[in-house]
JSON list of C-alpha atoms in Angstrom, two decimals:
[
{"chain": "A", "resi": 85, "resn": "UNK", "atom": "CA", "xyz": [-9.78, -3.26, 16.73]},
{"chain": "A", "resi": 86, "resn": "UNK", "atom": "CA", "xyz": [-13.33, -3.42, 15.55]},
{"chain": "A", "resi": 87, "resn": "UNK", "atom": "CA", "xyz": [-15.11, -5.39, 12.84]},
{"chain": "A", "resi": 88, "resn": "UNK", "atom": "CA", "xyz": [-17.51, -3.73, 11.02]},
{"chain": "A", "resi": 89, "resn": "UNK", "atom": "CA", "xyz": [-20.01, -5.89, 8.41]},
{"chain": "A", "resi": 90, "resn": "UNK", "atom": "CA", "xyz": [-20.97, -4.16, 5.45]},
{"chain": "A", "resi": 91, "resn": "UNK", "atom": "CA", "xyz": [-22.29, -4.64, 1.89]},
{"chain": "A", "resi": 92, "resn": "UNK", "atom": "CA", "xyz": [-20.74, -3.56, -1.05]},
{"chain": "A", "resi": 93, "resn": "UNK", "atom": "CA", "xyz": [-22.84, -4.28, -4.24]},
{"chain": "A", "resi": 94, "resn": "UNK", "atom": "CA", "xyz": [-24.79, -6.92, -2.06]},
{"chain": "A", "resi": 95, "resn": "UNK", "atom": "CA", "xyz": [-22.36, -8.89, -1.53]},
{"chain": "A", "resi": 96, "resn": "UNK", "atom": "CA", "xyz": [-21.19, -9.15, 2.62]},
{"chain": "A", "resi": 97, "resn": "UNK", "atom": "CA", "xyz": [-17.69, -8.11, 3.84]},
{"chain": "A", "resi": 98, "resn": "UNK", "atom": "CA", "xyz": [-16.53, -7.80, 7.74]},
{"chain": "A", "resi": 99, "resn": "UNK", "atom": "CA", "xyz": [-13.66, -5.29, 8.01]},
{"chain": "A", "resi": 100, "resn": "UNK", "atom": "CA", "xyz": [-11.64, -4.66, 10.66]},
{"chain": "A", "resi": 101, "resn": "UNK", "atom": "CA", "xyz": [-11.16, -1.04, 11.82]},
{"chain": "A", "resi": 102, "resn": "UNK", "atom": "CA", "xyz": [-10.72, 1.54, 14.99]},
{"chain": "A", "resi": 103, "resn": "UNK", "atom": "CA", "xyz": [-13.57, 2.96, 16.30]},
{"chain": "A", "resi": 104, "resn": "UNK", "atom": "CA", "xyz": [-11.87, 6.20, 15.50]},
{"chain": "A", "resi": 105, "resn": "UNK", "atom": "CA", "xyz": [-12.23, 4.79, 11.89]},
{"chain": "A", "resi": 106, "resn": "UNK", "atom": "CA", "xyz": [-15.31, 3.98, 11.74]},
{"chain": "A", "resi": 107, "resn": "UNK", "atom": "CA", "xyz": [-17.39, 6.84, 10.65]},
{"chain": "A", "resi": 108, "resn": "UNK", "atom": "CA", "xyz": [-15.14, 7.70, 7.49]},
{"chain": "A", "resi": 109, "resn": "UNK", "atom": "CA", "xyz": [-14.97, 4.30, 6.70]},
{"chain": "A", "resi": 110, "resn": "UNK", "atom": "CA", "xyz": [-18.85, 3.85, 6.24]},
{"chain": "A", "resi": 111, "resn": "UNK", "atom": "CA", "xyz": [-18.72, 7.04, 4.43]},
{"chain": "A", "resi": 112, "resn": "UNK", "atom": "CA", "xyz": [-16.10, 4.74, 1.95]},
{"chain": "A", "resi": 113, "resn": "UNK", "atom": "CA", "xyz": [-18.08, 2.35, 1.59]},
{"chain": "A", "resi": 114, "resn": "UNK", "atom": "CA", "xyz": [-20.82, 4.43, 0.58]},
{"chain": "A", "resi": 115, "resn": "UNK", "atom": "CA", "xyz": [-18.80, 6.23, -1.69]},
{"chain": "A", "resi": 116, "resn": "UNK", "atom": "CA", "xyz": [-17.65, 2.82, -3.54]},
{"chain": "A", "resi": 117, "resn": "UNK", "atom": "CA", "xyz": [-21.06, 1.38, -3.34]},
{"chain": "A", "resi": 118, "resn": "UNK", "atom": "CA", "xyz": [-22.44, 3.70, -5.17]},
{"chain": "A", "resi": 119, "resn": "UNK", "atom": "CA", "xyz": [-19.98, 4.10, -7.42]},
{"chain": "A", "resi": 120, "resn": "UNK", "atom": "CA", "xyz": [-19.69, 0.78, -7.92]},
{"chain": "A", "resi": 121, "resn": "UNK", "atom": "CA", "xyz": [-24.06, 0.17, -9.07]},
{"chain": "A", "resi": 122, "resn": "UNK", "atom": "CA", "xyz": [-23.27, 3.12, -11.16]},
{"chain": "A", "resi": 123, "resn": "UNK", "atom": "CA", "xyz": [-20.51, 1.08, -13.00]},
{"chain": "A", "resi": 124, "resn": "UNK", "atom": "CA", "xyz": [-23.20, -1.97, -13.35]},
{"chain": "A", "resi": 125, "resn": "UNK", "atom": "CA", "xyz": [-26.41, -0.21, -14.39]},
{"chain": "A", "resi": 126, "resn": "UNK", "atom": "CA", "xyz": [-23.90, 1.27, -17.12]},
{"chain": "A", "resi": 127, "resn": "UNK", "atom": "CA", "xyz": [-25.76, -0.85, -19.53]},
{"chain": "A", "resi": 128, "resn": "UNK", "atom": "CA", "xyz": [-22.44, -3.75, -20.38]},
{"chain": "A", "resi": 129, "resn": "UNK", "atom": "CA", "xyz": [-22.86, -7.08, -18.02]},
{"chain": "A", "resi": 130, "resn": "UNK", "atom": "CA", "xyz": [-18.84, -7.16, -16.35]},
{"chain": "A", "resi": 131, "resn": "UNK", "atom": "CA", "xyz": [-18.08, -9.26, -13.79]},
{"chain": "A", "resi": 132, "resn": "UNK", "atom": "CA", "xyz": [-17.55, -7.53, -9.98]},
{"chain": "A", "resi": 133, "resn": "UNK", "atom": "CA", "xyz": [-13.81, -7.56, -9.93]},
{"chain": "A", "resi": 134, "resn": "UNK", "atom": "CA", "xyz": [-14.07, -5.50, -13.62]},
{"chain": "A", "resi": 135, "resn": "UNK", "atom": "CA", "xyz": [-16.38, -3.16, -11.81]},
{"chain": "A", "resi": 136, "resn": "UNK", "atom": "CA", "xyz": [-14.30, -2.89, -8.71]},
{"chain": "A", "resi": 137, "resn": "UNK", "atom": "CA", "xyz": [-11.07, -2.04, -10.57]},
{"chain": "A", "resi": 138, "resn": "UNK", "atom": "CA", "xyz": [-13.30, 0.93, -12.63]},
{"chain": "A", "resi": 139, "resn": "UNK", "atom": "CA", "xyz": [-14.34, 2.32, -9.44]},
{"chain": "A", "resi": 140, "resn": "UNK", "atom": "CA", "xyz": [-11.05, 2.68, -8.03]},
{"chain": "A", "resi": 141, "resn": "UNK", "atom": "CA", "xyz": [-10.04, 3.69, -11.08]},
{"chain": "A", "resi": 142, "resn": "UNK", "atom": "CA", "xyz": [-12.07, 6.57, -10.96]},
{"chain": "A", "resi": 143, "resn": "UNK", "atom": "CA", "xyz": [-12.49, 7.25, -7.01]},
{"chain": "A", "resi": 144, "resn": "UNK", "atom": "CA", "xyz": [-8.65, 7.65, -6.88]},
{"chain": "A", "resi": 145, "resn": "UNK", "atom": "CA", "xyz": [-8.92, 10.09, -10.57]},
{"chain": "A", "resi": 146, "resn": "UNK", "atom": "CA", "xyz": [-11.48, 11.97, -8.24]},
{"chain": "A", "resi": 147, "resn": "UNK", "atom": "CA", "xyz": [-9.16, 12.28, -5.26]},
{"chain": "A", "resi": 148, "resn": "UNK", "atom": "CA", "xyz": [-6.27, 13.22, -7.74]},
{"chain": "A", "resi": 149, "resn": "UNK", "atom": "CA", "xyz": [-8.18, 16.09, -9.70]},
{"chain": "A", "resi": 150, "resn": "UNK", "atom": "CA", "xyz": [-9.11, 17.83, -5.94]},
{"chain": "A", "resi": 151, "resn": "UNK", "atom": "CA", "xyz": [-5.97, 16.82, -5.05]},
{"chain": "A", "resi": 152, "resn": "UNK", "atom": "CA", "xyz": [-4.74, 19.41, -8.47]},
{"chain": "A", "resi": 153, "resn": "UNK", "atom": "CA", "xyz": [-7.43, 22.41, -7.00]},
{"chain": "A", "resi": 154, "resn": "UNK", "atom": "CA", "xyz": [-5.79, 23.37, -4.03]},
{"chain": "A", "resi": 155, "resn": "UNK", "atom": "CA", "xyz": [-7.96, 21.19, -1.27]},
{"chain": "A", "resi": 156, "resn": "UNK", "atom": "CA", "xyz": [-4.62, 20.67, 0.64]},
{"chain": "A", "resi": 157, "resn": "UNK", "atom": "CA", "xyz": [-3.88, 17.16, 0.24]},
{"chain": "A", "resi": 158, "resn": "UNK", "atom": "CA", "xyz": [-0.78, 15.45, 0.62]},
{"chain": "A", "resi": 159, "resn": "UNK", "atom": "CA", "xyz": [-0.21, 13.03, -2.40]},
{"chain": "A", "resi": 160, "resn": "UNK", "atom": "CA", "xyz": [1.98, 10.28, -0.31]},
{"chain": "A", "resi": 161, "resn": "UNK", "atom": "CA", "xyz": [-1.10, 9.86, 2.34]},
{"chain": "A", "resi": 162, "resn": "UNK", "atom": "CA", "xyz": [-3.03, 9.52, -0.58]},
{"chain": "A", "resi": 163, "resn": "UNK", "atom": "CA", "xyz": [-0.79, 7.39, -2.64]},
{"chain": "A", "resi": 164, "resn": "UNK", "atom": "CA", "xyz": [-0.77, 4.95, 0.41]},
{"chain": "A", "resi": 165, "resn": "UNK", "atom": "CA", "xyz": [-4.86, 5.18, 0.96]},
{"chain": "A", "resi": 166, "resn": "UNK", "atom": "CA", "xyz": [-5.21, 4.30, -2.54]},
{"chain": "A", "resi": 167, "resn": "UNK", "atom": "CA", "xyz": [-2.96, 1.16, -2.73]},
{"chain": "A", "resi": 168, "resn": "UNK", "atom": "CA", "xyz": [-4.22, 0.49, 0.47]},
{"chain": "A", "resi": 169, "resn": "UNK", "atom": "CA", "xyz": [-8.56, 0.12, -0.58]},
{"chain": "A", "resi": 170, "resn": "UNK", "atom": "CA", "xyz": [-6.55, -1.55, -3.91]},
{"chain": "A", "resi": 171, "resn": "UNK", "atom": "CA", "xyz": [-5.05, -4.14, -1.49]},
{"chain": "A", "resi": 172, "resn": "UNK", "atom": "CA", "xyz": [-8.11, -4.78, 0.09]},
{"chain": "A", "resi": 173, "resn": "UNK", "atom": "CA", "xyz": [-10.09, -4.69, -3.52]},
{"chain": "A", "resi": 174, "resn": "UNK", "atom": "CA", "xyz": [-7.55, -7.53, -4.07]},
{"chain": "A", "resi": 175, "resn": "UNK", "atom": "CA", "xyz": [-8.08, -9.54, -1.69]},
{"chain": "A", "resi": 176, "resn": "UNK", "atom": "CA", "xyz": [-11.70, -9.25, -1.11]},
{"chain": "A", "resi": 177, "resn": "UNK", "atom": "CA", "xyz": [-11.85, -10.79, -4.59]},
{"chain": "A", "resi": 178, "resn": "UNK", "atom": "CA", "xyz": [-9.51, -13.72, -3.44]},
{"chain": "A", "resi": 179, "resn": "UNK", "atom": "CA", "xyz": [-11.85, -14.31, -0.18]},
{"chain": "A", "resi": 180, "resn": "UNK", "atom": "CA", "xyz": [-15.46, -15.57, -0.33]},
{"chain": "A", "resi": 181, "resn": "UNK", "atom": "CA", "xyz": [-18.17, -12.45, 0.51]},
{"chain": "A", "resi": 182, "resn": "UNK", "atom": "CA", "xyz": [-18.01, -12.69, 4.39]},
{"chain": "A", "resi": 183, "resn": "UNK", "atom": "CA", "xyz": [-14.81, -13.92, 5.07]},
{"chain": "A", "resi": 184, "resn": "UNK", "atom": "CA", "xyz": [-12.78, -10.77, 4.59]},
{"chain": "A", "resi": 185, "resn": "UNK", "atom": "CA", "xyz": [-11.18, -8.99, 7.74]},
{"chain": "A", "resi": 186, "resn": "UNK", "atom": "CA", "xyz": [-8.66, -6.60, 5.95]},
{"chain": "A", "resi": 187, "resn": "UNK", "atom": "CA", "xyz": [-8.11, -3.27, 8.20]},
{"chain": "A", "resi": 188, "resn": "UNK", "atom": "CA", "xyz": [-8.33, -0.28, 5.16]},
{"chain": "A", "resi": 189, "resn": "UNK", "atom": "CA", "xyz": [-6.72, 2.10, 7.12]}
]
């Protein structure tokens, strides 16, 4: 197992993962990066954990509507992705930035 150190919303987190993992999970963390700064420069001041539960909110509503048109996706893999990154959300928000070693997949 790996550890990969990344930055979510500037803030540092070291993740354990495969190397097999790796690549998709970067492309993850992009994906809830972004997200993420688009939730904040929204305009209303919210504190991190707020903006981390709107982004999963509407990462996993993304997933679901492709899910709905036919991309071939099986809804218990992605039932189980999605409470996993919402385990990890969790405790990220227990742990102090750096300090976090959850494996996401």
């Amino acid at each position: 197992m790996d550890t990969l150190d990344v930055k979510i919303m500037g803030r540092d987190f070291r993740l354990a993962c495969t190397a097999e993992e790796k690549p998709q999970l970067l492309r993850a963390i992009n994906v809830v990066d972004t997200r993420m700064e688009s939730i904040r420069e929204g305009g209303k001041a919210m504190g991190i954990d707020r903006i981390a539960v709107l982004a999963a909110l509407q990462i996993a509503h993304d997933t679901i509507k492709e899910q709905g048109q036919g991309s071939g996706l099986d809804s218990e893999v992605l039932e189980r992705k999605i409470q996993s990154i919402s385990s990890a959300i969790d405790d990220a928000l227990r742990e102090d930035a750096g300090s976090v070693n959850d494996s996401l997949f």
